[in-house]
């Protein structure tokens, strides 16, 4: 069974500091990876996705992630965070089957402090 | 509608009662998913519909949980004899016909509290 591991349950940072949220996925023949963000009392919103091609993926709100096959990692980064980035972030992996079922990590709560 | 719509947004019920949660996907999306998100956890897959049929129900925890999608659009998740452990946010997602991306679009969820 697939598993997605988010290594940090909480990450506190100061405003304008850089941040990295770590994610490791299960190795598979086909790998499709996603980062979703969940603001308080809202649904999940897609930040970015890796399907194939360039290993550096850029998403919305200045976030980017790098696909690393040898380390089975897909870490999310932002060079300078804002208060408004405070949210829960979920890494997810597609099962590779035709149903496109996603397996999620447990999430990382990013708290940006002034 | 523009996005995935879920009702009710909040539901409080007593142990042993029956509950229905509704999902209205994005127009034209043939694939529909139900997930459950418990406190402090990531979403966990429950069931997947392609059209009217449940193509994968491997995530349903037991036979108290059932879901339907009779006309291939709106779906209802049904929970019988609710237990306190069923308390969670139930998320619905849909996917468009561009099957090579796998991106799911999520609703805001239905928060179920079983007392």
XYZ file of C-alpha atoms in Angstrom:
229
model
C 0.000 0.000 0.000
C 1.127 3.492 -0.743
C 2.102 5.872 2.027
C 2.965 9.529 2.062
C 5.050 10.810 4.944
C 5.115 14.413 6.014
C 7.987 14.660 8.400
C 6.857 17.689 10.370
C 3.422 18.036 11.915
C 3.981 21.712 12.741
C 6.327 24.339 11.333
C 6.416 27.782 12.949
C 8.262 30.536 11.098
C 8.517 34.293 11.147
C 7.098 36.435 8.388
C 9.432 36.922 5.388
C 11.531 33.897 6.371
C 12.009 30.977 3.956
C 10.229 27.710 4.631
C 10.478 24.092 3.551
C 7.767 21.517 4.215
C 9.025 17.979 3.772
C 7.268 15.108 2.047
C 8.387 11.578 1.155
C 6.318 9.321 -1.102
C 6.147 5.634 -1.969
C 8.271 4.608 -4.909
C 6.203 3.491 -7.880
C 6.472 3.029 -11.640
C 4.269 6.042 -12.265
C 4.357 8.888 -9.775
C 2.027 11.822 -9.706
C 2.475 14.143 -6.752
C 0.454 17.024 -5.387
C 0.536 19.654 -2.674
C -2.787 20.933 -1.375
C -3.407 23.769 1.086
C -6.293 23.952 3.532
C -7.122 27.289 5.133
C -9.220 27.244 8.314
C -12.762 26.023 7.684
C -12.170 25.707 3.957
C -11.731 22.872 1.502
C -8.498 21.682 -0.024
C -7.000 23.870 -2.742
C -4.345 22.665 -5.162
C -0.998 24.454 -4.798
C 0.994 22.564 -7.405
C 1.436 19.176 -9.043
C 4.153 17.031 -10.564
C 3.138 14.751 -13.425
C 6.314 14.473 -15.494
C 9.063 16.596 -17.026
C 10.964 19.248 -15.108
C 11.644 18.238 -11.527
C 11.110 21.794 -10.267
C 7.441 22.626 -10.172
C 6.089 26.111 -9.574
C 2.666 26.670 -8.070
C 0.404 29.409 -6.863
C 1.223 31.972 -4.184
C 4.974 31.738 -4.802
C 5.329 28.104 -3.743
C 7.503 25.587 -5.552
C 8.435 21.955 -5.054
C 11.190 19.701 -6.280
C 10.695 16.104 -7.299
C 13.634 13.942 -6.248
C 13.329 10.369 -7.451
C 16.447 9.025 -5.746
C 15.305 10.310 -2.368
C 11.573 9.739 -3.060
C 10.933 13.275 -1.871
C 8.729 16.151 -2.977
C 9.513 19.004 -0.600
C 7.564 22.253 -0.752
C 9.404 25.571 -0.479
C 8.747 29.277 -0.399
C 11.553 31.848 -0.183
C 9.577 34.398 1.848
C 6.338 33.614 3.671
C 3.460 35.895 4.596
C 1.044 35.816 7.496
C -1.628 34.740 5.012
C 0.296 31.513 4.282
C -0.724 30.191 7.692
C -2.619 26.993 6.878
C -2.433 23.198 6.810
C -0.469 21.753 3.904
C -1.001 18.251 2.561
C 1.229 16.237 0.278
C -0.547 13.614 -1.824
C 0.364 10.832 -4.225
C -1.748 9.433 -7.012
C -2.121 5.681 -6.919
C -1.193 5.416 -10.559
C -4.334 3.496 -11.375
C -7.084 4.711 -13.655
C -9.135 5.883 -10.687
C -6.602 8.610 -9.798
C -7.195 7.949 -6.124
C -5.032 10.190 -3.933
C -3.201 9.065 -0.815
C -2.540 11.955 1.548
C 0.039 12.608 4.202
C -1.054 13.642 7.675
C -0.436 17.297 6.966
C 1.899 20.030 8.176
C 0.528 23.048 9.981
C 2.471 26.113 8.877
C 2.153 29.012 11.279
C 3.617 32.327 10.180
C 4.241 34.722 13.029
C 4.790 38.486 12.744
C -22.197 25.608 -9.793
C -18.646 26.861 -10.020
C -17.246 24.503 -7.408
C -18.014 21.346 -5.487
C -20.891 21.979 -3.106
C -21.463 19.972 0.067
C -24.428 20.059 2.432
C -24.869 20.326 5.302
C -21.704 22.151 6.309
C -22.240 20.999 9.882
C -24.240 18.121 11.278
C -24.628 17.188 14.919
C -26.362 13.918 15.672
C -26.772 11.416 18.449
C -25.158 8.025 18.585
C -27.221 5.453 16.734
C -28.909 7.897 14.365
C -28.874 7.824 10.560
C -27.105 10.578 8.607
C -26.993 11.645 4.964
C -24.362 13.945 3.513
C -24.784 15.408 0.048
C -22.264 16.354 -2.627
C -22.918 18.283 -5.820
C -19.825 18.061 -8.050
C -18.580 20.483 -10.658
C -20.800 20.359 -13.715
C -19.473 17.902 -16.273
C -17.192 16.052 -13.859
C -17.835 12.343 -14.191
C -15.545 11.194 -11.404
C -16.534 11.762 -7.772
C -14.705 10.864 -4.563
C -15.548 10.812 -0.878
C -12.836 11.251 1.723
C -12.919 11.378 5.514
C -10.652 13.676 7.501
C -10.351 13.005 11.209
C -8.850 15.546 13.575
C -5.111 15.890 13.040
C -5.083 13.533 10.069
C -4.940 13.813 6.336
C -7.956 12.930 4.199
C -8.562 9.186 3.874
C -10.202 7.706 0.803
C -13.657 6.210 1.192
C -15.203 5.619 -2.235
C -14.868 6.577 -5.902
C -17.618 6.870 -8.514
C -17.191 6.913 -12.251
C -20.564 7.973 -13.532
C -23.310 6.227 -11.600
C -21.317 3.240 -10.436
C -19.022 2.843 -7.453
C -15.765 1.877 -9.153
C -13.809 1.558 -5.917
C -15.347 1.334 -2.439
C -12.321 -0.162 -0.756
C -12.059 2.702 1.745
C -15.489 2.325 3.322
C -14.735 1.289 6.921
C -17.701 -1.061 7.403
C -21.187 -1.835 6.154
C -22.725 1.092 8.051
C -21.323 3.347 5.335
C -22.913 3.484 1.908
C -22.898 5.975 -0.961
C -24.995 6.426 -4.068
C -24.896 8.508 -7.206
C -28.074 7.506 -9.052
C -27.924 9.967 -11.952
C -24.186 10.386 -12.253
C -24.108 13.836 -10.716
C -25.127 14.432 -7.087
C -23.903 11.862 -4.592
C -25.119 11.042 -1.100
C -23.005 9.434 1.602
C -25.165 7.523 4.057
C -24.114 6.469 7.524
C -26.289 4.136 9.565
C -26.214 3.665 13.332
C -23.678 6.418 13.789
C -20.927 6.002 16.357
C -18.805 8.616 18.118
C -15.823 7.461 16.089
C -17.594 8.568 12.913
C -17.091 12.192 13.933
C -14.955 13.801 11.222
C -15.061 16.119 8.247
C -16.349 14.338 5.169
C -14.874 15.744 1.997
C -16.177 15.327 -1.508
C -14.077 15.857 -4.628
C -14.673 15.645 -8.337
C -12.426 15.247 -11.340
C -12.873 16.407 -14.890
C -12.475 14.441 -18.110
C -8.848 15.537 -18.536
C -7.743 12.254 -17.066
C -4.024 12.783 -17.493
C -3.694 15.226 -14.606
C -5.398 13.477 -11.716
C -6.220 16.801 -10.077
C -9.164 16.584 -7.703
C -11.356 19.566 -6.853
C -12.585 19.516 -3.267
C -15.643 20.907 -1.561
C -15.484 22.580 1.836
C -16.628 19.470 3.603
C -19.402 18.400 5.942
C -18.375 18.341 9.591
C -20.147 15.476 11.369
C -20.264 15.375 15.158
C -21.747 12.314 16.823
C -22.621 12.867 20.478
